[in-house]
Amino acid sequence: MIKKIIVAIISLSLANIGFSITNQEMIDTGNANQKKTFDKYFNGTPLAAADNTALMNKVYAEIMGNLYRENRGYFDREFARLTGNRKSDFRSMYAYYSDYVVEYPKFLKRAFGNFLQDVSDMQSYTYTNTYLILETFNLNMNTYLEGEKNAATIDQNVNAIYDYLYSVGDSKTKDEYKQMSSGQMSMLVEQEYRNLENILNTRAMEGTNEKKAAAGSKSSLKKLRKLYGNYDKYFDKYIEASKLSAENKEKLKKLAKFENISNLKFIAQSIEKKENNNKSKE
């Protein structure tokens, strides 16, 4: 999954206001736009040869800034058109989501900065994960808004997200995830949080420094878990109050959960000790 996401992460969603766009088109357009950003800074120099943290920070900041502006644009436009309780729920959803976005890199810095097999990968891994939680919000909003206009677009856009984030080698197939209820997927989210916490507990036993680092990571993870729970709750309420069919509401409510499962698996794979991975394959 890690290789798949790092390659696929070269995507910057550029939604065209007033025009229909599929999730796959958003991802594909993003590939080209992000490549332009890298080329602008590196002038065609292979990225592998660019060992410059400060310069990479500039690249990432520009890409993330553009993505965040699109992210905020979805909120502003939708908030302006909503009324009543649905407007209030949407505001609460975005507030919890925004706090989640702020806390997420703090957790990643603690976890990746102390437990990656190669700590020099921390910058790119942190970027990858932070990027995903911004991008998937945009993809989710596009799925819903296009679905409100034409319900026939929902399956295609939902499938694009599953294809994008699904990890080959997962114990569950994409079809198994799709056939789950949102309640069943919620239980999987909790399972992945527990798994990640268990990995941190195991890493804590390696020494005094690791114990301190794991404690800080677990404290931040606890905050993330609570923020995600509230974001997910209000996202469900926002979708439930829409005009979509019950079947399509269920499909959309599962998206944020599947995306979180994917991200948590990514982090767990990244910080688990290599020998633990080998044992799990025996």
Coordinates of C-alpha atoms in Angstrom, one line a residue:
M1 CA 0.0 0.0 0.0
I2 CA 2.8 2.4 0.9
K3 CA 4.3 2.3 -2.6
K4 CA 0.9 2.6 -4.2
I5 CA 0.0 5.7 -2.2
I6 CA 3.3 7.4 -2.6
V7 CA 3.0 7.0 -6.4
A8 CA -0.7 7.9 -6.4
I9 CA -0.3 10.8 -4.1
I10 CA 1.0 12.9 -6.9
S11 CA -2.5 14.3 -7.3
L12 CA -3.9 17.8 -6.7
S13 CA -7.6 18.0 -7.1
L14 CA -8.8 21.0 -9.2
A15 CA -12.6 21.2 -9.1
N16 CA -14.2 23.2 -11.8
I17 CA -17.0 25.1 -10.2
G18 CA -20.2 24.7 -12.2
F19 CA -18.9 21.8 -14.2
S20 CA -19.4 18.1 -13.5
I21 CA -16.1 16.3 -12.7
T22 CA -15.5 12.7 -11.7
N23 CA -13.3 11.7 -8.8
Q24 CA -10.9 9.9 -11.2
E25 CA -10.7 13.1 -13.3
M26 CA -9.8 15.0 -10.1
I27 CA -7.1 12.6 -9.3
D28 CA -5.7 12.5 -12.9
T29 CA -5.8 16.3 -13.2
G30 CA -4.0 16.4 -9.9
N31 CA -1.2 14.2 -11.2
A32 CA -0.3 16.6 -13.9
N33 CA -0.6 19.7 -11.7
Q34 CA 1.6 18.3 -9.0
K35 CA 4.2 17.2 -11.5
K36 CA 4.3 20.8 -12.7
T37 CA 5.0 22.0 -9.2
F38 CA 7.9 19.6 -8.7
D39 CA 9.3 20.4 -12.1
K40 CA 9.1 24.1 -11.3
Y41 CA 11.4 23.7 -8.3
F42 CA 13.7 21.0 -9.6
N43 CA 13.9 21.9 -13.3
G44 CA 13.7 18.2 -14.4
T45 CA 16.2 17.0 -11.8
P46 CA 15.2 13.5 -10.6
L47 CA 13.5 13.7 -7.3
A48 CA 15.7 10.9 -5.9
A49 CA 18.7 13.2 -6.3
A50 CA 17.0 16.1 -4.6
D51 CA 18.1 15.7 -1.0
N52 CA 17.0 19.1 0.2
T53 CA 14.6 19.2 3.0
A54 CA 14.1 23.0 2.9
L55 CA 13.3 22.9 -0.8
M56 CA 11.0 20.0 -0.5
N57 CA 9.2 21.9 2.3
K58 CA 8.5 24.7 -0.3
V59 CA 7.2 22.2 -2.8
Y60 CA 4.9 20.6 -0.2
A61 CA 3.7 23.9 1.2
E62 CA 2.7 25.1 -2.3
I63 CA 0.9 21.9 -3.1
M64 CA -0.9 21.7 0.3
G65 CA -1.8 25.4 0.1
N66 CA -3.6 24.9 -3.2
L67 CA -5.3 21.8 -1.9
Y68 CA -6.4 23.5 1.3
R69 CA -7.9 26.4 -0.7
E70 CA -9.9 23.9 -2.7
N71 CA -10.9 22.2 0.5
R72 CA -12.1 25.5 2.1
G73 CA -13.9 26.4 -1.1
Y74 CA -16.1 23.3 -0.8
F75 CA -17.0 24.3 2.7
D76 CA -17.7 28.0 1.9
R77 CA -19.9 27.2 -1.1
E78 CA -21.9 24.4 0.7
F79 CA -22.2 26.4 3.9
A80 CA -23.6 29.3 2.0
R81 CA -26.4 27.3 0.4
L82 CA -27.5 25.2 3.5
T83 CA -30.1 26.3 6.1
G84 CA -31.4 25.3 9.5
N85 CA -30.0 22.3 11.4
R86 CA -28.2 21.0 8.3
K87 CA -26.2 24.2 8.1
S88 CA -25.3 23.8 11.8
D89 CA -24.4 20.2 11.4
F90 CA -22.2 20.9 8.4
R91 CA -20.4 23.7 10.4
S92 CA -19.8 21.3 13.3
M93 CA -18.5 18.6 10.9
Y94 CA -16.0 21.0 9.3
A95 CA -14.9 22.4 12.6
Y96 CA -14.0 18.9 13.9
Y97 CA -12.5 18.0 10.6
S98 CA -10.3 21.1 10.6
D99 CA -9.1 20.3 14.2
Y100 CA -8.3 16.8 13.0
V101 CA -6.2 18.2 10.1
V102 CA -4.3 20.3 12.5
E103 CA -3.6 17.5 15.0
Y104 CA -2.8 14.9 12.4
P105 CA 0.7 16.1 11.4
K106 CA 1.6 16.5 15.1
F107 CA 0.8 12.8 15.6
L108 CA 2.7 11.8 12.5
K109 CA 5.7 13.8 13.5
R110 CA 5.9 11.9 16.8
A111 CA 5.1 8.5 15.4
F112 CA 7.2 8.7 12.2
G113 CA 9.9 10.8 13.7
N114 CA 10.6 8.1 16.3
F115 CA 9.5 4.8 14.8
L116 CA 10.1 4.8 11.0
Q117 CA 12.7 2.3 10.0
D118 CA 14.4 5.1 8.0
V119 CA 13.6 8.4 9.8
S120 CA 14.8 10.3 6.7
D121 CA 11.5 9.2 5.1
M122 CA 9.6 11.2 7.7
Q123 CA 9.0 14.3 5.6
S124 CA 7.6 12.4 2.6
Y125 CA 5.5 10.0 4.8
T126 CA 4.0 12.9 6.8
Y127 CA 3.2 14.7 3.6
T128 CA 1.6 11.7 2.1
N129 CA -0.7 11.1 5.0
T130 CA -1.6 14.7 5.6
Y131 CA -2.3 15.2 1.9
L132 CA -4.7 12.2 1.9
I133 CA -7.0 13.6 4.6
L134 CA -7.3 16.9 2.6
E135 CA -7.8 15.2 -0.7
T136 CA -10.3 12.6 0.5
F137 CA -12.5 15.3 2.0
N138 CA -12.6 17.0 -1.5
L139 CA -13.4 13.6 -3.2
N140 CA -16.1 12.9 -0.6
M141 CA -17.7 16.3 -1.2
N142 CA -17.5 15.9 -5.0
T143 CA -19.1 12.4 -4.7
Y144 CA -22.0 13.9 -2.7
L145 CA -22.5 17.0 -4.7
E146 CA -22.4 15.2 -8.1
G147 CA -24.7 12.5 -6.6
E148 CA -27.3 15.1 -5.7
K149 CA -27.3 16.3 -9.3
N150 CA -27.2 12.8 -10.8
A151 CA -27.4 9.7 -8.6
A152 CA -26.0 7.6 -11.4
T153 CA -22.6 9.1 -10.8
I154 CA -22.3 7.8 -7.2
D155 CA -21.1 4.3 -7.9
Q156 CA -18.4 5.5 -10.3
N157 CA -17.1 8.1 -7.8
V158 CA -17.3 5.8 -4.8
N159 CA -15.4 3.0 -6.7
A160 CA -12.7 5.5 -7.7
I161 CA -12.0 6.1 -4.0
Y162 CA -11.9 2.4 -3.2
D163 CA -9.5 1.8 -6.1
Y164 CA -7.3 4.7 -5.0
L165 CA -6.9 3.7 -1.4
Y166 CA -7.3 0.0 -1.3
S167 CA -4.1 -1.9 -0.4
V168 CA -3.3 -5.1 -2.3
G169 CA -2.7 -7.7 0.3
D170 CA -5.4 -6.5 2.6
S171 CA -7.1 -9.4 4.4
K172 CA -10.4 -8.1 3.1
T173 CA -11.3 -7.5 -0.6
K174 CA -12.7 -4.3 -2.0
D175 CA -16.0 -6.0 -2.5
E176 CA -16.1 -7.1 1.1
Y177 CA -15.6 -3.5 2.2
K178 CA -18.3 -2.3 -0.1
Q179 CA -20.8 -4.9 1.1
M180 CA -20.3 -3.9 4.8
S181 CA -22.7 -1.7 6.6
S182 CA -21.4 1.6 7.9
G183 CA -21.8 0.1 11.4
Q184 CA -19.6 -2.8 10.5
M185 CA -17.0 -0.5 9.0
S186 CA -17.1 1.7 12.2
M187 CA -16.1 -1.4 14.2
L188 CA -13.1 -1.9 11.8
V189 CA -12.0 1.7 12.4
E190 CA -11.9 1.0 16.1
Q191 CA -10.0 -2.2 15.5
E192 CA -7.4 -0.3 13.5
Y193 CA -7.0 2.3 16.3
R194 CA -6.5 -0.5 18.8
N195 CA -4.0 -2.2 16.5
L196 CA -2.0 1.1 16.1
E197 CA -2.0 1.6 19.9
N198 CA -0.8 -2.0 20.4
I199 CA 2.1 -1.4 18.0
L200 CA 3.1 1.8 20.0
N201 CA 2.9 -0.2 23.2
T202 CA 5.3 -2.8 21.7
R203 CA 7.7 -0.1 20.5
A204 CA 7.6 1.5 23.9
M205 CA 9.3 -1.6 25.4
E206 CA 12.4 -1.1 23.3
G207 CA 13.9 1.5 25.7
T208 CA 13.5 4.7 27.7
N209 CA 13.5 7.0 24.6
E210 CA 11.0 4.8 22.8
K211 CA 8.8 4.6 25.9
K212 CA 8.6 8.4 26.0
A213 CA 8.1 8.7 22.3
A214 CA 5.3 6.1 22.4
A215 CA 3.6 7.9 25.3
G216 CA 3.5 11.2 23.3
S217 CA 2.3 9.4 20.2
K218 CA -0.5 7.7 22.1
S219 CA -1.6 10.9 23.7
S220 CA -1.9 12.6 20.3
L221 CA -3.6 9.5 18.8
K222 CA -6.2 9.7 21.5
K223 CA -7.0 13.3 20.4
L224 CA -7.2 12.2 16.8
R225 CA -9.5 9.4 17.6
K226 CA -11.9 11.7 19.4
L227 CA -11.8 14.3 16.7
Y228 CA -12.3 11.7 13.9
G229 CA -15.3 10.3 15.9
N230 CA -17.0 13.6 16.0
Y231 CA -16.2 14.5 12.4
D232 CA -17.6 11.1 11.3
K233 CA -20.7 11.5 13.4
Y234 CA -21.5 14.9 11.8
F235 CA -20.6 13.7 8.3
D236 CA -23.1 10.9 8.8
K237 CA -25.8 13.4 9.9
Y238 CA -25.0 15.7 7.0
I239 CA -25.4 12.8 4.5
E240 CA -28.5 11.4 6.3
A241 CA -30.4 14.7 5.9
S242 CA -29.7 14.8 2.2
K243 CA -32.1 13.9 -0.6
L244 CA -30.1 10.8 -1.6
S245 CA -31.7 7.4 -1.5
A246 CA -31.1 5.3 1.6
E247 CA -28.8 3.0 -0.4
N248 CA -26.7 5.9 -1.6
K249 CA -26.6 7.5 1.8
E250 CA -25.1 4.3 3.2
K251 CA -22.4 4.3 0.4
L252 CA -21.3 7.8 1.3
K253 CA -21.4 7.3 5.0
K254 CA -18.9 4.5 4.6
L255 CA -16.3 6.6 2.7
A256 CA -14.8 8.5 5.6
K257 CA -14.6 5.3 7.5
F258 CA -12.9 3.4 4.7
E259 CA -10.4 6.3 4.2
N260 CA -9.6 6.3 7.9
I261 CA -9.0 2.5 7.9
S262 CA -6.7 3.0 4.9
N263 CA -4.7 5.7 6.6
L264 CA -4.4 3.9 9.9
K265 CA -3.1 0.8 8.1
F266 CA -0.6 2.9 6.3
I267 CA 0.8 4.3 9.6
A268 CA 0.8 0.9 11.3
Q269 CA 2.7 -0.7 8.4
S270 CA 5.2 2.2 8.5
I271 CA 6.1 2.1 12.2
E272 CA 5.8 -1.6 13.0
K273 CA 9.2 -3.2 13.4
K274 CA 10.3 -5.2 10.5
E275 CA 10.7 -8.4 12.4
N276 CA 7.1 -8.0 13.6
N277 CA 6.0 -7.8 10.0
N278 CA 8.0 -11.0 9.2
K279 CA 6.5 -12.8 12.1
S280 CA 3.0 -11.9 10.9
K281 CA 3.7 -13.6 7.6
E282 CA 4.8 -16.9 9.1

